[in-house]
mmCIF file of C-alpha atoms and ligand atoms in Angstrom:
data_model
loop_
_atom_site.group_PDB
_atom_site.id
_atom_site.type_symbol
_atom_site.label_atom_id
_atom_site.label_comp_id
_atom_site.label_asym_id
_atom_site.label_seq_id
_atom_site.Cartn_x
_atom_site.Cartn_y
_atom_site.Cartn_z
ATOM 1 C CA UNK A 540 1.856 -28.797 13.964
ATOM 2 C CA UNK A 541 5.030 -30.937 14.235
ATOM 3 C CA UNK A 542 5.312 -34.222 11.775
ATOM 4 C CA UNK A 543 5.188 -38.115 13.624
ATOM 5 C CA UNK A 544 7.618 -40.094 13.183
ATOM 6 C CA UNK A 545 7.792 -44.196 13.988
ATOM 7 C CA UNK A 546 10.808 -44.440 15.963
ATOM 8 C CA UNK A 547 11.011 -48.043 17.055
ATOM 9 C CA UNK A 548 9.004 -51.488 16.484
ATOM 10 C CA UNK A 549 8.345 -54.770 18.409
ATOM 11 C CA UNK A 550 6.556 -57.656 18.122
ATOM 12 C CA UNK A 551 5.710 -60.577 20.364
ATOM 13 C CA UNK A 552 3.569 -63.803 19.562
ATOM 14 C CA UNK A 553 3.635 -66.974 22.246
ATOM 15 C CA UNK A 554 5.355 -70.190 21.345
ATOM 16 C CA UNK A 555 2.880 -71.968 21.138
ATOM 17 C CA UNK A 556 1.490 -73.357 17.250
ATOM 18 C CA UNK A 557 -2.053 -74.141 16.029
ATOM 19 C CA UNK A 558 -2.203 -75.685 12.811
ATOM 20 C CA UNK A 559 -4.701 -75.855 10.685
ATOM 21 C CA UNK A 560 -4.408 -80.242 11.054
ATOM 22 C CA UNK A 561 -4.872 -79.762 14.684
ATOM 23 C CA UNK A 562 -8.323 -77.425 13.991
ATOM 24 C CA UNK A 563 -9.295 -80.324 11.876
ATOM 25 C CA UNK A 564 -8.818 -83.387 14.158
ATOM 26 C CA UNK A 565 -11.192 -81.191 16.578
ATOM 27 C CA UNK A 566 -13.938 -79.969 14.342
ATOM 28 C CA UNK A 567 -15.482 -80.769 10.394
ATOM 29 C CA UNK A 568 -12.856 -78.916 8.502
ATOM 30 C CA UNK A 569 -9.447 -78.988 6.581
ATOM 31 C CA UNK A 570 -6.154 -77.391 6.177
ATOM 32 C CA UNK A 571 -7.104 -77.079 2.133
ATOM 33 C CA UNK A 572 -10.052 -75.203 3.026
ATOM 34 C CA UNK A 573 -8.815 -72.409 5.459
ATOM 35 C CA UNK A 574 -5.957 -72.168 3.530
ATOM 36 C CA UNK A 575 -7.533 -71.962 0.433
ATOM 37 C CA UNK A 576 -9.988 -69.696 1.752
ATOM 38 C CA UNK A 577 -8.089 -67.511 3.933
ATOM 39 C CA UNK A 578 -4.373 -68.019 3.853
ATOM 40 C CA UNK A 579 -3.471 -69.016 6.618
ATOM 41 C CA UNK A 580 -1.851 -72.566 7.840
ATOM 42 C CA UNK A 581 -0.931 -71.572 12.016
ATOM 43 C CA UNK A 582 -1.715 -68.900 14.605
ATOM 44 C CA UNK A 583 -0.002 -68.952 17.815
ATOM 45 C CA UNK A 584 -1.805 -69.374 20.871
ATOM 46 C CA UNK A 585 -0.901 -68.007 24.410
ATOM 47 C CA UNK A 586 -0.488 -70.275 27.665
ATOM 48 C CA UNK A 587 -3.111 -69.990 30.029
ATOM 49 C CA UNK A 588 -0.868 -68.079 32.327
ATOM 50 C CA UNK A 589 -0.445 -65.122 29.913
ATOM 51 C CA UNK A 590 -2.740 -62.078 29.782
ATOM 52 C CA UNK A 591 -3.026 -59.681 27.150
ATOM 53 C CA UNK A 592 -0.477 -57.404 28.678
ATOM 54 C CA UNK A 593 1.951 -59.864 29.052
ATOM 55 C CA UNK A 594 1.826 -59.671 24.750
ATOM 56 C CA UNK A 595 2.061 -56.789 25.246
ATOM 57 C CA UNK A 596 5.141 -56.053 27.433
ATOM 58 C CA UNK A 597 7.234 -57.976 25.435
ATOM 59 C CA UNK A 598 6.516 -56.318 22.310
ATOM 60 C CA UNK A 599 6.743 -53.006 23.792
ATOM 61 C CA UNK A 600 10.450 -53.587 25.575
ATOM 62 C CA UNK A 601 11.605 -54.438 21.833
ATOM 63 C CA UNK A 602 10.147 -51.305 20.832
ATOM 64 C CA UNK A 603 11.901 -49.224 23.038
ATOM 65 C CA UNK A 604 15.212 -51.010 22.757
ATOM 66 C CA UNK A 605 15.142 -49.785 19.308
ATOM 67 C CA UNK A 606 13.976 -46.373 19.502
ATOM 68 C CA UNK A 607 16.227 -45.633 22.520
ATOM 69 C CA UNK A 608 14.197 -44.804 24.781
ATOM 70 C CA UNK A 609 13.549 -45.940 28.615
ATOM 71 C CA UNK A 610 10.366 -46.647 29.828
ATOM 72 C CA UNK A 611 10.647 -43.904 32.621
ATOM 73 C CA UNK A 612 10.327 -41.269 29.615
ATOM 74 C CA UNK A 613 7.285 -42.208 28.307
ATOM 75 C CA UNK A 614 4.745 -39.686 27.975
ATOM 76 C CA UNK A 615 1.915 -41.284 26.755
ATOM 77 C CA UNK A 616 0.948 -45.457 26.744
ATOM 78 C CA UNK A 617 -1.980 -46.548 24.209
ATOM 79 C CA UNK A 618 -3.522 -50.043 23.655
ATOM 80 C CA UNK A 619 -5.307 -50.796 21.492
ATOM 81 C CA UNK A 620 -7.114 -54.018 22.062
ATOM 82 C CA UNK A 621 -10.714 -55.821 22.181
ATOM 83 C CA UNK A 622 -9.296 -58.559 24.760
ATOM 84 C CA UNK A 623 -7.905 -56.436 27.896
ATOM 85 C CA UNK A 624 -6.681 -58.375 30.865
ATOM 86 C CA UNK A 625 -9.953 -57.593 32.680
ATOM 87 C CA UNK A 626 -12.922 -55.129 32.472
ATOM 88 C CA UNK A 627 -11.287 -52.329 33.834
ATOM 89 C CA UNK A 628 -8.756 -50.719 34.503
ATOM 90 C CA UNK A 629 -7.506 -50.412 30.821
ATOM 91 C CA UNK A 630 -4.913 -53.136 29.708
ATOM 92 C CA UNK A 631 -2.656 -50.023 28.569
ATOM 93 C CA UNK A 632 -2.862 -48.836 32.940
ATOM 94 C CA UNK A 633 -1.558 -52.297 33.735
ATOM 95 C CA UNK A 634 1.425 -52.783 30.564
ATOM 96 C CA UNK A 635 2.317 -49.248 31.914
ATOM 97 C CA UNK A 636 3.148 -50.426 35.366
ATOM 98 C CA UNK A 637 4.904 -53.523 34.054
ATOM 99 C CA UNK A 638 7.207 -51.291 32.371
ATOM 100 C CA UNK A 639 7.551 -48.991 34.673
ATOM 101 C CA UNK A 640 6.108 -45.821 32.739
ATOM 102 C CA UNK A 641 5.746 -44.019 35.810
ATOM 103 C CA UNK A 642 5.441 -40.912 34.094
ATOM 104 C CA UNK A 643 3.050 -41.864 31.594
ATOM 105 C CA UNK A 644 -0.779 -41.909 31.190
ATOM 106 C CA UNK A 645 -2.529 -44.462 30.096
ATOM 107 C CA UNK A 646 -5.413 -45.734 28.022
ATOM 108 C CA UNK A 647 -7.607 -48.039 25.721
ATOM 109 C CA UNK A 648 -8.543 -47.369 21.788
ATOM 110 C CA UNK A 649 -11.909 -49.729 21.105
ATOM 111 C CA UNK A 650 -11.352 -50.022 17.612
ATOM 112 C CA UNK A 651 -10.971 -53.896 17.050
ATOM 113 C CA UNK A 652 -9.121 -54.992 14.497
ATOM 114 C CA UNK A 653 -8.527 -51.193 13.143
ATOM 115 C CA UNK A 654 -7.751 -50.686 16.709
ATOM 116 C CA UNK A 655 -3.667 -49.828 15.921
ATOM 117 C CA UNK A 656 -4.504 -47.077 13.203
ATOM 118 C CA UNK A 657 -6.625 -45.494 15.639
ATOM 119 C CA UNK A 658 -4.459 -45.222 18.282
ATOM 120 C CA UNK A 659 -1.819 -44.104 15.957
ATOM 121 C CA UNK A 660 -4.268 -41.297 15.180
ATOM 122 C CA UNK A 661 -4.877 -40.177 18.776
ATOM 123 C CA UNK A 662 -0.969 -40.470 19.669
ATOM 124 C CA UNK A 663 -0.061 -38.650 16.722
ATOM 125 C CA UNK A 664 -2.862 -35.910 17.400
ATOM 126 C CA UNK A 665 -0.937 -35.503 21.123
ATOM 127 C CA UNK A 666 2.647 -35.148 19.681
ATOM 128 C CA UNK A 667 1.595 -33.028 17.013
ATOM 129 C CA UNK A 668 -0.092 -30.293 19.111
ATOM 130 C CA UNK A 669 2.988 -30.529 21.352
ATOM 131 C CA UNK A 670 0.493 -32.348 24.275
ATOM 132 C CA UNK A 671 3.478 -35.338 24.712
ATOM 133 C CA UNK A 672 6.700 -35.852 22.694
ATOM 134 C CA UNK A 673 6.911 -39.400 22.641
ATOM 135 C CA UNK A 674 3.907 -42.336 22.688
ATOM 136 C CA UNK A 675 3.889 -46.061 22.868
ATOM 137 C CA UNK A 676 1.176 -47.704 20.819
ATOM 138 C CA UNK A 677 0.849 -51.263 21.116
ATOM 139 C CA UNK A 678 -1.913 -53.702 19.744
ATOM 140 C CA UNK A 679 -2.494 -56.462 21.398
ATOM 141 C CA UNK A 680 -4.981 -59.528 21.820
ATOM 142 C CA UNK A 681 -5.624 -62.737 23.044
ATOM 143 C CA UNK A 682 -7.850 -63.868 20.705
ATOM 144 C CA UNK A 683 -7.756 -67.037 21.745
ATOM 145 C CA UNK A 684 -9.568 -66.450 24.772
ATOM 146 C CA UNK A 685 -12.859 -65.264 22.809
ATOM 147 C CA UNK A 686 -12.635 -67.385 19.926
ATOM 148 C CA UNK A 687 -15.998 -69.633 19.295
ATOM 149 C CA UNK A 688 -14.223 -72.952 19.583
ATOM 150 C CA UNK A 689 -17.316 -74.092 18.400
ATOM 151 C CA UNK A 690 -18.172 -72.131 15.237
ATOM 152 C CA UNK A 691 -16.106 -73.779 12.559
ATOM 153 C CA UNK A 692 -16.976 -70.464 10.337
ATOM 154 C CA UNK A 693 -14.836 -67.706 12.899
ATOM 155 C CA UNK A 694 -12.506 -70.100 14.711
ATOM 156 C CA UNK A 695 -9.809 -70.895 11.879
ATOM 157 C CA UNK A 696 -8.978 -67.397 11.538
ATOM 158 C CA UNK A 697 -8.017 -65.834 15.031
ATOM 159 C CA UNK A 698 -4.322 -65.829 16.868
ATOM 160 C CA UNK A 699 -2.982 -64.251 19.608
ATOM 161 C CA UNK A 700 -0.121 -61.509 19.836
ATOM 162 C CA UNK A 701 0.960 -57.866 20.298
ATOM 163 C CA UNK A 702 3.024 -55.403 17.937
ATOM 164 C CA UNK A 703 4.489 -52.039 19.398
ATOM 165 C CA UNK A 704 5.560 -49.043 17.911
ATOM 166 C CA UNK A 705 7.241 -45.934 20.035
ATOM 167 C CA UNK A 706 6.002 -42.760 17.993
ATOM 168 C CA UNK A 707 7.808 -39.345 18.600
ATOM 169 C CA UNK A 708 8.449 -36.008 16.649
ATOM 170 C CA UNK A 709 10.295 -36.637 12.907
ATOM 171 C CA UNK A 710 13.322 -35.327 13.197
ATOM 172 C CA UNK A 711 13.204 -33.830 9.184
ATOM 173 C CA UNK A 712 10.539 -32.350 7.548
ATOM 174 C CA UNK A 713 9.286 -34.808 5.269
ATOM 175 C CA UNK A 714 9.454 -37.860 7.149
ATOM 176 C CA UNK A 715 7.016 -40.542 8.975
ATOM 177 C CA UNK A 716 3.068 -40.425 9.346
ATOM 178 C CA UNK A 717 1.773 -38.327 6.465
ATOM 179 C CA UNK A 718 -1.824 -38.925 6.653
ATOM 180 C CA UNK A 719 -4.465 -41.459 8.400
ATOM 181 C CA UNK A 720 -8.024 -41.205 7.497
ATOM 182 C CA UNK A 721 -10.646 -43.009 10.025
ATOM 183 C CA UNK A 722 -14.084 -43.991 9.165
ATOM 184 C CA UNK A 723 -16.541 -46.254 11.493
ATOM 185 C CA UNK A 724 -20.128 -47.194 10.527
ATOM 186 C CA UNK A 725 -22.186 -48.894 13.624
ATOM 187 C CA UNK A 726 -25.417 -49.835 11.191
ATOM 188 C CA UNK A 727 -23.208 -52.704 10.253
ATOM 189 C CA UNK A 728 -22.123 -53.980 13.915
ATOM 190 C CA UNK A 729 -24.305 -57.159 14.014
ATOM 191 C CA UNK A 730 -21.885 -58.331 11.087
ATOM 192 C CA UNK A 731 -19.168 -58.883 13.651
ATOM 193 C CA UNK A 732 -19.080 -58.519 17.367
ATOM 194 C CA UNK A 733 -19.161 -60.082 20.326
ATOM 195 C CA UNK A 734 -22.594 -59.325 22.071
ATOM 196 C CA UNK A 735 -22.820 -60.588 25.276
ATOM 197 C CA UNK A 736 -20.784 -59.411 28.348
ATOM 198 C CA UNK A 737 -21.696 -55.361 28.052
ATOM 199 C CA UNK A 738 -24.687 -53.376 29.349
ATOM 200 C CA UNK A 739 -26.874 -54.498 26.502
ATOM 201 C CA UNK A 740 -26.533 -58.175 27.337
ATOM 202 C CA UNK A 741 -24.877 -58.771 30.812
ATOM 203 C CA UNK A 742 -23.389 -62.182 30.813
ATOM 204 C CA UNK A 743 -26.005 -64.618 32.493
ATOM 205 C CA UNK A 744 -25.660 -68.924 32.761
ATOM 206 C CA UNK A 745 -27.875 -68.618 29.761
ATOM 207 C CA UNK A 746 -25.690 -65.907 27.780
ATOM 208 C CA UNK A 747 -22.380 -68.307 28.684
ATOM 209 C CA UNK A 748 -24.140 -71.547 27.996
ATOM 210 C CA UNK A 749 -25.017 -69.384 24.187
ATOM 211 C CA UNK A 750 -21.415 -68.581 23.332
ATOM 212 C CA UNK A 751 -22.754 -65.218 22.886
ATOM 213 C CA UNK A 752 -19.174 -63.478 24.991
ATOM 214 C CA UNK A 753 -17.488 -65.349 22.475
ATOM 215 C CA UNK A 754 -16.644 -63.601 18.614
ATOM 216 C CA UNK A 755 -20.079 -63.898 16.486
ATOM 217 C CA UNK A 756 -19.215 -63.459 12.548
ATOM 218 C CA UNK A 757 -21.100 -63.161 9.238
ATOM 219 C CA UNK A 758 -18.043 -63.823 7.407
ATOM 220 C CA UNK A 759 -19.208 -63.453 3.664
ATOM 221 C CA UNK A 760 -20.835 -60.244 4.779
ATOM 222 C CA UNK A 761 -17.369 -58.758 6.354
ATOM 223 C CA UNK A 762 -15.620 -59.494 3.467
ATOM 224 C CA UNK A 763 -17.846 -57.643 1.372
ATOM 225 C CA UNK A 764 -17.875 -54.619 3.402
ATOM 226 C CA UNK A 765 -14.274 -55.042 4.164
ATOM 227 C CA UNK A 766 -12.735 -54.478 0.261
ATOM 228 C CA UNK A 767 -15.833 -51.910 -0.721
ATOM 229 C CA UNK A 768 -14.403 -49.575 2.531
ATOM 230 C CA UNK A 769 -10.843 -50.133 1.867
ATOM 231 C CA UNK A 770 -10.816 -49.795 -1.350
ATOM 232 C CA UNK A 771 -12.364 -46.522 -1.183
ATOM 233 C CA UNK A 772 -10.257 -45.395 1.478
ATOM 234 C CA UNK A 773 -7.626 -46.087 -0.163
ATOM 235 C CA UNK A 774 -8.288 -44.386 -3.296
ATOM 236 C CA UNK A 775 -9.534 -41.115 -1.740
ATOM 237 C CA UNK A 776 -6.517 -41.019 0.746
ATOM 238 C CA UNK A 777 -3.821 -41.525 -2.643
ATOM 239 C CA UNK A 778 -6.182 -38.267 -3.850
ATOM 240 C CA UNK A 779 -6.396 -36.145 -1.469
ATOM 241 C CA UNK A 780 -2.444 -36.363 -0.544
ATOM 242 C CA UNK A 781 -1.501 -35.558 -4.983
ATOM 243 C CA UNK A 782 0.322 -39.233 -4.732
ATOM 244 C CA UNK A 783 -0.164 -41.598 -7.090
ATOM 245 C CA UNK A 784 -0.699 -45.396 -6.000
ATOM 246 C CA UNK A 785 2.299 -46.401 -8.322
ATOM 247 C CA UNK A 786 4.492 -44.236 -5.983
ATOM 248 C CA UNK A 787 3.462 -46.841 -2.942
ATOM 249 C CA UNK A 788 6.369 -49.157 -2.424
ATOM 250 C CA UNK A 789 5.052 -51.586 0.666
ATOM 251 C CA UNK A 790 1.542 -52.344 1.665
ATOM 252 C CA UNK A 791 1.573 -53.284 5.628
ATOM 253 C CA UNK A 792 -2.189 -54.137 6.399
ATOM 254 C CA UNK A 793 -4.513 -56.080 8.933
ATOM 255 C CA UNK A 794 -4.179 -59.305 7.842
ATOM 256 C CA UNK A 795 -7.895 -60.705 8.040
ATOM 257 C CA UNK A 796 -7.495 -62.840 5.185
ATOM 258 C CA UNK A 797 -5.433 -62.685 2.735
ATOM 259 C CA UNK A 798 -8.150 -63.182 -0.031
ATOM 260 C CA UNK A 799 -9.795 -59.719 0.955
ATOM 261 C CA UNK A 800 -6.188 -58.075 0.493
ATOM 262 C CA UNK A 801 -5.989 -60.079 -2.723
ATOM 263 C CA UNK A 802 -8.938 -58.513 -3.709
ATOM 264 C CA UNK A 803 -8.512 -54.949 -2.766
ATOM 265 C CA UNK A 804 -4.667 -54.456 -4.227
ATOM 266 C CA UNK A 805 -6.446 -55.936 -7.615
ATOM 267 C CA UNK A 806 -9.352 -53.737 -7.807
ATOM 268 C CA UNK A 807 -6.810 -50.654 -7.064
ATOM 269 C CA UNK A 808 -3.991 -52.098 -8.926
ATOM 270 C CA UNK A 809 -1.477 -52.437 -6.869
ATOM 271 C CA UNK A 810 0.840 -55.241 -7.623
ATOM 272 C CA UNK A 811 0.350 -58.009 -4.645
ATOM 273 C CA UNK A 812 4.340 -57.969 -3.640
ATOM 274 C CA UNK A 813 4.138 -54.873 -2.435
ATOM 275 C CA UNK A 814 2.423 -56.641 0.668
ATOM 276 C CA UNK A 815 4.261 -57.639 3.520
ATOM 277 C CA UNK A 816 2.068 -61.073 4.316
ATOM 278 C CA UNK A 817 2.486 -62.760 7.344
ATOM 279 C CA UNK A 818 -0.914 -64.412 7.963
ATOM 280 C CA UNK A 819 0.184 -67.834 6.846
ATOM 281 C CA UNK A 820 1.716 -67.876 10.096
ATOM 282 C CA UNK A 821 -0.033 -65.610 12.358
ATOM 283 C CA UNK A 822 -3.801 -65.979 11.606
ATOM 284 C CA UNK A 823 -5.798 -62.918 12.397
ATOM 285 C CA UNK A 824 -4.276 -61.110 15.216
ATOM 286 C CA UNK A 825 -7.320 -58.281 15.078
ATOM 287 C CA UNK A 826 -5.330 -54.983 16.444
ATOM 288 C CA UNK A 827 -1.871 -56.417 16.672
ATOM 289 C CA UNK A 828 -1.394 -57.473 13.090
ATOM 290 C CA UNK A 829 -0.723 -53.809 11.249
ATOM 291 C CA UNK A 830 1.958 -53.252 13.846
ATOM 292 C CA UNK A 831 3.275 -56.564 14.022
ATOM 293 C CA UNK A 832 3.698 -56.932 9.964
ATOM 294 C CA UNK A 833 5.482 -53.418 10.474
ATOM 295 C CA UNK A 834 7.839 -54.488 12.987
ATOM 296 C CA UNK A 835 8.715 -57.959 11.193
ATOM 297 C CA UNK A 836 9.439 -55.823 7.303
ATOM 298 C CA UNK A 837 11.520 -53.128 9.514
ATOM 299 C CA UNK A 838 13.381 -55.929 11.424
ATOM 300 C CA UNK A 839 13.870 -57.913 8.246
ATOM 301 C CA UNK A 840 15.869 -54.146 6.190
ATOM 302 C CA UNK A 841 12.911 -54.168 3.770
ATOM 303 C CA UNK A 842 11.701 -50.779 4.996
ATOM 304 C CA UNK A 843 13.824 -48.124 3.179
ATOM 305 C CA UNK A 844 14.304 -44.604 4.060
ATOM 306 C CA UNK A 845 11.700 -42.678 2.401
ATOM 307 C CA UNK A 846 9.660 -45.344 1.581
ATOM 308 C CA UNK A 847 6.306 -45.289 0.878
ATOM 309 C CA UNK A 848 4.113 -47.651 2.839
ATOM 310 C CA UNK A 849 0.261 -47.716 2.995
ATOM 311 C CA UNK A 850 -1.015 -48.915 5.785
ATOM 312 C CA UNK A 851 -4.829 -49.819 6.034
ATOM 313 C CA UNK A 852 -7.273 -52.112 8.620
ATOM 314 C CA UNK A 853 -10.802 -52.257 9.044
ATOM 315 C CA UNK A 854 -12.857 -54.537 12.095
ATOM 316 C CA UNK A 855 -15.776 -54.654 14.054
ATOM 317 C CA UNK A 856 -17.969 -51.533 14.229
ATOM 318 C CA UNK A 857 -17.361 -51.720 11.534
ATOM 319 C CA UNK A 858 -13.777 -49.449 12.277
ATOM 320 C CA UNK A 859 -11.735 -49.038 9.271
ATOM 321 C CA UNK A 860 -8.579 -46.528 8.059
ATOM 322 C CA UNK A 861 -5.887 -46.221 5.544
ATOM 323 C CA UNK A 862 -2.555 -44.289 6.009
ATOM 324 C CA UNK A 863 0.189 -43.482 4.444
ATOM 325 C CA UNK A 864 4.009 -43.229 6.378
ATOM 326 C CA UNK A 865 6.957 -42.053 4.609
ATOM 327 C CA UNK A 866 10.000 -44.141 6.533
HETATM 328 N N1 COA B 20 -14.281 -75.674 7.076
HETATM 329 C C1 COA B 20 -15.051 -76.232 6.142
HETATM 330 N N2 COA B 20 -16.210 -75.699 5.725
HETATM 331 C C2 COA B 20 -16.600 -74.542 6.276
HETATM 332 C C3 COA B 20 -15.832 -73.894 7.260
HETATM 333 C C4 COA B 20 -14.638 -74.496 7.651
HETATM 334 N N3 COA B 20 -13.829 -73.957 8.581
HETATM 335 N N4 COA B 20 -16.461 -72.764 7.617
HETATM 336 C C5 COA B 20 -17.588 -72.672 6.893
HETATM 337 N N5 COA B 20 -17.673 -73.776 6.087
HETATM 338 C C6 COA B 20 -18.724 -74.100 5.134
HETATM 339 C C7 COA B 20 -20.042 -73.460 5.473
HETATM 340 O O1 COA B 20 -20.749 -74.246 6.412
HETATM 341 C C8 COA B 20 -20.707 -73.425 4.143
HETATM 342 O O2 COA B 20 -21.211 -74.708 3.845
HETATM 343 P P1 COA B 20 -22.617 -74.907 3.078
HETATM 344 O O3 COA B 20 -22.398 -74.273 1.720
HETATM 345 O O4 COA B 20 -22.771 -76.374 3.052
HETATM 346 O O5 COA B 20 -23.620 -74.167 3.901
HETATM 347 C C9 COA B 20 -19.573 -73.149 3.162
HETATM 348 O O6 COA B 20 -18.378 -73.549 3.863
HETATM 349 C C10 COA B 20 -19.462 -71.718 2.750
HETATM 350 O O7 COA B 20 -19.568 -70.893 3.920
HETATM 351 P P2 COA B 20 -19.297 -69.350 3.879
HETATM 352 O O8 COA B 20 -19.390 -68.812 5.271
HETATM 353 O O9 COA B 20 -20.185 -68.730 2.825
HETATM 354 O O10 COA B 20 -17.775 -69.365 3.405
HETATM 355 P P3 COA B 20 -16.919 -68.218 2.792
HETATM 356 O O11 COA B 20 -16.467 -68.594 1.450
HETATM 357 O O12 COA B 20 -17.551 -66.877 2.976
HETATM 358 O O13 COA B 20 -15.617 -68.288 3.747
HETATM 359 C C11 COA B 20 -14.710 -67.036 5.606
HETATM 360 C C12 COA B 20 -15.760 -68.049 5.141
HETATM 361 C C13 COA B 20 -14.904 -66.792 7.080
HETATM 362 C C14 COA B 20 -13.342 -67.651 5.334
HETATM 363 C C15 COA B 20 -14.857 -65.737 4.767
HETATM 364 O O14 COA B 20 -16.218 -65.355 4.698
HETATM 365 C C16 COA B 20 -14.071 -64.614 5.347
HETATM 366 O O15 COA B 20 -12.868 -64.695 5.519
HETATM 367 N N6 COA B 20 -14.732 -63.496 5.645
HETATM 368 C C17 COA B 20 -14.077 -62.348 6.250
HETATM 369 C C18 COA B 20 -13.894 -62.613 7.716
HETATM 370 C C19 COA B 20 -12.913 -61.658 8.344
HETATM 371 O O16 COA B 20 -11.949 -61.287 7.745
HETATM 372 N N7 COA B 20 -13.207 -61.309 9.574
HETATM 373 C C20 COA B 20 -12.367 -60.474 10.363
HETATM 374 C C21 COA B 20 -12.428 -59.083 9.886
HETATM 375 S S1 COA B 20 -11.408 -58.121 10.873
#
């Protein structure tokens, strides 16, 4: 089986700011109590023109810029997103066409927020069996677009964007994805989901008029879960792989809120600088934040070669992974 490498990063998010003040002058909150509670001050939010792909695209073009590659010699284009640009065809079928990836196929990963680790799983599956040598995997979401304006509980935390990552053989033995571990667990998908709009619940006057295509949340419950999975996917991943969690030099995870990473890095001990945080900024961008965080550390030099970086998510489903990369 041949070893998968992350050959180039991108990252898009739309001009325009929320902050926390303007959340507040619309509903009964404050920018002391998300922040205090979550982290975060501003997400970005798309115009109404943009669609998920259009994230997407530009992400993906800086991606490819840096790994060198045109978008004619793509194999292989994954998205992984719970906002697509319509019902079907998959948002990856149309980003393909914008870039012109004639020669690639195309598809969605359903993951949510773990979305990005789990496409990184099924493109590095492909590679490594010698199915495709080269993959684009790009999360992406509009958030904004199935955000509860009205539930003061979910709304402060979601924000639109896209990260991209090109993934293709390593070139030395040694190098890039080392390990992912996946785990989902569907008795706990009332805690988060959206539940009108599928088979179960087609959307009727009465389902719009209920918010109920719109994010639905037990937030104290998902935070619970959230640090009990990670933390334990964490551990047994550092395990199973003889490394030790000292040896782990950057931390690039799904930034839900930065209290649950807080919590997690403490209860594992791993010192909380190792993380690469961008949700002050960014809110939670659900499937585009692991790659996004990625692409800003490798754009800013902090990634060094040989690095080790954990990399870890967990959404609705609940969907949840950890990895570990050496750069
Ligand atoms: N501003 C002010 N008060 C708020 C508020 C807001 N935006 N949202 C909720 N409150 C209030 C509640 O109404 C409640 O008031 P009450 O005690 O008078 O009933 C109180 O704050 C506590 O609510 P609770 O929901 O228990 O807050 P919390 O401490 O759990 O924080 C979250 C809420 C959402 C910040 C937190 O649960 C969380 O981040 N969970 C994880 C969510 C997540 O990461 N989801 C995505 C996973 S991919």
């Amino acid at each position: 089986m041949r070893q998968v490498q992350i050959i180039g990063t991108g990252s898009y998010v739309p001009s325009k700011v929320l902050t926390n003040d303007d959340l507040a002058a619309r509903m009964n909150t404050s920018d002391a109590w998300i922040f205090e509670r979550t982290g975060i001050r501003t997400r970005h939010i798309a115009a109404p023109e943009e669609a998920t792909s259009d994230l997407a695209l530009a992400a993906s073009l800086q991606a490819l810029r840096m790994a060198k590659l045109e978008a004619g010699e793509l194999e292989m284009v994954l998205v992984a997103t719970v906002t697509p640009d319509m019902q079907t065809p998959a948002c990856a079928v149309h980003l393909a066409h914008k870039l012109g990836a004639k020669k690639a196929f195309a598809f969605d990963i359903g993951a949510a927020c773990a979305g990005s680790l789990f496409a990184m799983s099924v493109a590095s599956q492909y590679i490594a069996t010698g199915a495709v040598k080269n993959v684009l995997v790009v999360g992406a979401e509009l958030l904004s677009r199935i955000t509860n304006w009205e539930d003061r509980g979910s709304s402060i935390l979601f924000g639109d964007g896209a990260g991209a990552m090109v993934l293709a053989p390593a070139e030395e033995p040694g190098r890039g994805l080392l390990a992912l571990q996946l785990y989902s667990d569907g008795s706990a998908a009332d805690i988060l989901c959206i539940p009108g709009g599928g088979s179960r619940t087609p959307l009727t006057p009465e389902s719009l008029a209920a918010q109920h295509h719109k994010v639905s949340m037990r937030g104290r419950e998902v935070y619970k879960f959230a640090v009990t999975a990670l933390v334990h996917a964490i551990e047994r991943i550092v395990r199973e792989h003889n490394l030790s969690l000292s040896e782990i030099q950057h931390v690039i995870a799904h930034q839900a809120n930065v209290r649950i990473l807080e919590a997690i890095l403490e209860r594992i001990g791993i010192p909380f600088e190792k993380a690469h945080i961008n949700i002050s900024r960014y809110g939670n961008t659900s499937s585009a934040s692991v790659p996004l965080t990625l692409d800003e550390a490798n754009r800013a030099g902090k990634l060094k070669r040989e690095d080790l970086i954990l990399v870890m998510a967990i959404g609705a489903g609940m969907s949840w992974g950890a990895g570990l990369i050496r750069w």
